[in-house]
C-alpha positions as a printed NumPy array, in Angstrom:
array([[121.965,  97.123,  89.357],
       [125.86 ,  96.851,  88.745],
       [126.568,  96.174,  85.294],
       [130.189,  95.373,  83.893],
       [131.093,  93.658,  80.64 ],
       [134.364,  92.779,  78.811],
       [134.362,  91.679,  75.59 ],
       [137.308,  89.215,  74.174],
       [136.685,  89.658,  70.388],
       [134.596,  91.245,  67.708],
       [134.146,  88.571,  65.153],
       [130.666,  87.352,  63.752],
       [131.444,  83.844,  65.448],
       [132.167,  85.69 ,  68.663],
       [129.027,  87.283,  70.003],
       [129.17 ,  89.466,  73.085],
       [128.265,  87.999,  76.498],
       [125.141,  89.864,  77.752],
       [123.298,  89.097,  80.988],
       [119.657,  90.012,  81.431],
       [119.147,  89.503,  85.193],
       [115.747,  90.561,  86.841],
       [114.191,  90.092,  90.507],
       [110.318,  89.83 ,  90.487],
       [109.292,  91.478,  92.747],
       [112.126,  93.787,  93.518],
       [110.55 ,  94.635,  96.927],
       [108.777,  92.027,  99.256],
       [107.233,  92.227, 102.581],
       [109.128,  90.601, 105.509],
       [109.676,  86.831, 105.487],
       [108.399,  86.766, 101.885],
       [110.32 ,  85.641,  98.628],
       [111.202,  86.933,  95.279],
       [112.138,  85.173,  91.907],
       [115.606,  85.847,  90.206],
       [115.321,  85.113,  86.637],
       [118.248,  85.412,  83.917],
       [119.33 ,  84.591,  80.59 ],
       [122.772,  85.084,  78.815],
       [123.421,  85.813,  75.285],
       [126.729,  85.04 ,  73.562],
       [127.23 ,  81.275,  74.369],
       [128.802,  81.58 ,  77.857],
       [130.861,  78.739,  78.87 ],
       [130.712,  79.635,  82.501],
       [128.064,  81.539,  84.72 ],
       [128.683,  81.977,  88.818],
       [126.318,  83.411,  91.264],
       [127.54 ,  85.546,  94.248],
       [126.188,  87.623,  96.741],
       [122.589,  86.652,  97.939],
       [123.057,  83.353,  96.185],
       [125.984,  81.108,  95.024],
       [127.21 ,  78.421,  92.674],
       [127.349,  77.611,  88.997],
       [124.286,  78.604,  86.919],
       [123.049,  77.598,  83.49 ],
       [122.699,  80.203,  80.871],
       [119.193,  80.885,  81.697],
       [116.785,  80.078,  84.41 ],
       [114.96 ,  81.147,  87.52 ],
       [115.359,  80.485,  91.155],
       [113.509,  81.464,  94.274],
       [115.343,  83.669,  96.704],
       [113.501,  81.785,  99.688],
       [111.858,  83.798, 102.453],
       [113.928,  86.953, 103.156],
       [114.184,  88.708, 106.449],
       [116.939,  91.375, 105.137],
       [117.76 ,  92.899, 101.944],
       [119.783,  91.149,  99.451],
       [121.951,  91.699,  96.35 ],
       [122.299,  88.892,  93.658],
       [125.174,  89.054,  91.299],
       [125.59 ,  86.83 ,  88.284],
       [128.959,  86.648,  86.293],
       [129.288,  84.892,  83.035],
       [132.31 ,  84.24 ,  80.628],
       [132.476,  82.912,  77.187],
       [134.093,  83.705,  73.718],
       [132.284,  87.125,  73.617],
       [133.994,  88.247,  76.727],
       [132.724,  88.395,  80.53 ],
       [129.588,  90.33 ,  81.873],
       [128.457,  90.66 ,  85.364],
       [125.18 ,  91.919,  86.629],
       [123.33 ,  92.619,  89.989],
       [119.951,  93.029,  91.239],
       [118.683,  94.151,  94.648],
       [115.913,  92.814,  96.587],
       [114.456,  94.993,  99.384],
       [112.701,  93.772, 102.325],
       [110.092,  95.495, 104.47 ],
       [110.1  ,  95.847, 108.304],
       [109.528,  92.819, 110.401],
       [105.702,  93.233, 111.65 ],
       [105.257,  93.821, 115.463],
       [103.583,  91.527, 117.717],
       [ 99.879,  92.201, 118.61 ],
       [ 98.371,  91.474, 122.062],
       [ 95.362,  89.274, 122.666],
       [ 93.767,  88.81 , 125.995],
       [ 91.041,  86.121, 127.107],
       [ 88.839,  86.962, 128.667],
       [ 88.741,  90.794, 128.761],
       [ 86.703,  90.739, 132.058],
       [ 87.68 ,  88.246, 134.491],
       [ 84.828,  86.298, 136.403],
       [ 84.318,  87.953, 139.769],
       [ 86.252,  87.059, 142.826],
       [ 83.784,  86.338, 145.951],
       [ 84.874,  85.985, 149.539],
       [ 83.773,  86.49 , 152.994],
       [ 86.002,  88.927, 155.077],
       [ 88.335,  87.269, 157.505],
       [ 88.244,  83.988, 155.543],
       [ 90.711,  82.516, 153.087],
       [ 91.432,  84.188, 149.56 ],
       [ 89.467,  82.871, 146.705],
       [ 91.228,  80.603, 144.145],
       [ 93.157,  82.419, 141.457],
       [ 91.805,  82.734, 137.895],
       [ 93.46 ,  82.206, 134.615],
       [ 94.136,  84.947, 131.983],
       [ 95.372,  83.904, 128.566],
       [ 97.755,  86.178, 126.72 ],
       [ 98.194,  85.76 , 122.891],
       [100.41 ,  87.141, 120.401],
       [ 97.826,  87.566, 117.523],
       [100.453,  88.678, 114.841],
       [101.253,  86.505, 111.728],
       [104.07 ,  84.12 , 111.311],
       [107.196,  85.825, 110.747],
       [106.355,  88.805, 113.192],
       [108.162,  89.817, 116.14 ],
       [107.78 ,  87.981, 119.528],
       [105.392,  89.469, 122.136],
       [107.781,  90.393, 124.886],
       [104.947,  91.231, 127.598],
       [104.853,  92.681, 131.002],
       [101.968,  92.582, 133.483],
       [101.166,  95.235, 136.018],
       [ 98.199,  96.025, 138.096],
       [ 96.779,  99.225, 139.766],
       [ 95.989,  97.674, 142.931],
       [ 98.365,  96.122, 145.474],
       [ 95.75 ,  93.428, 146.514],
       [ 95.702,  92.18 , 142.954],
       [ 98.603,  90.177, 141.451],
       [ 99.679,  88.438, 138.329],
       [102.043,  85.528, 137.961],
       [104.243,  85.248, 136.025],
       [104.749,  88.875, 135.709],
       [106.375,  88.813, 132.239],
       [107.192,  86.608, 129.476],
       [107.875,  86.054, 125.661],
       [105.142,  84.75 , 123.041],
       [106.09 ,  83.549, 119.37 ],
       [103.5  ,  84.847, 116.732],
       [100.389,  82.59 , 116.917],
       [101.452,  81.41 , 120.536],
       [ 99.768,  81.905, 123.887],
       [100.657,  81.895, 127.517],
       [ 98.538,  81.338, 130.65 ],
       [ 99.082,  83.64 , 133.735],
       [ 97.36 ,  83.539, 137.229],
       [ 95.438,  86.516, 138.583],
       [ 94.864,  86.236, 142.338],
       [ 93.655,  88.516, 144.978],
       [ 94.621,  88.938, 148.886],
       [ 92.542,  87.401, 151.616],
       [ 89.667,  89.165, 152.126],
       [ 89.177,  92.154, 154.841],
       [ 87.332,  95.354, 154.09 ],
       [ 83.695,  94.553, 152.985],
       [ 82.575,  95.95 , 149.549],
       [ 83.183,  95.776, 145.994],
       [ 86.607,  96.435, 144.583],
       [ 88.026,  96.987, 141.17 ],
       [ 91.491,  96.324, 139.777],
       [ 92.8  ,  96.677, 136.06 ],
       [ 95.509,  94.027, 134.895],
       [ 97.485,  95.477, 132.06 ],
       [ 99.727,  93.683, 129.516],
       [102.096,  95.691, 127.612],
       [104.934,  95.321, 125.096],
       [106.16 ,  98.905, 123.945],
       [106.784,  97.289, 120.453],
       [103.364,  95.825, 120.055],
       [100.68 ,  97.327, 117.658],
       [ 98.087,  97.701, 120.368],
       [ 99.828,  98.001, 123.687],
       [ 98.704,  98.048, 126.401],
       [ 95.708,  95.972, 126.731],
       [ 93.704,  95.431, 129.896],
       [ 91.584,  92.988, 131.625],
       [ 89.026,  94.121, 134.553],
       [ 88.991,  92.229, 137.905],
       [ 86.031,  92.663, 140.329],
       [ 86.298,  91.561, 143.894],
       [ 83.489,  91.337, 146.108],
       [ 83.862,  90.796, 149.896],
       [ 80.839,  90.124, 152.125],
       [ 80.39 ,  90.433, 155.929],
       [ 80.91 ,  87.183, 157.894],
       [ 77.335,  85.926, 158.924],
       [ 76.566,  86.796, 162.482],
       [ 76.353,  83.979, 164.868],
       [ 73.04 ,  82.766, 165.991],
       [ 72.044,  82.47 , 169.511],
       [ 69.765,  79.985, 170.754],
       [ 68.006,  80.228, 174.072]])
């Protein structure tokens, strides 16, 4: 760190003002804390903090930085009969962790309908940001690979540990058969993008009318 010192006198009664200043640890993960510790020789009459901290300080002590989200420099300047000394320490902070996508369920219960009748009710898909506290928000977008399969809403933002429910719906049944659709939830900044949920839609023929004679 930065070290500067001036000495006012050199008599035995006037020992030099010398600061010892440390940060433990000097590198922390995002949203974690370090401890600043200091001691000052030379009977200082005043000590003042600047940079990442502030205010008057005693001749010795320790103080938590609090949880950090950016690099910080901590400077302590002390004066006394033995002159003035100033020291600085730096605390570096790691990158903010990315969001992580969680989906429940990964395969939706099947949609079933009869051709020519109303569309079946929509089904709920839950999107979760499973990253730890302090991570980035999950800024998700939902897409599907079939026009008959839709998601509402189609985008959103979820805090770490939070979740959001979306509605997956299908069009009114027409063609008979079993059809598949993939719902994709993506965030280019997430650790595991995209994540997919499978949708199956079975459309049956309408029953033939019976004729009584």
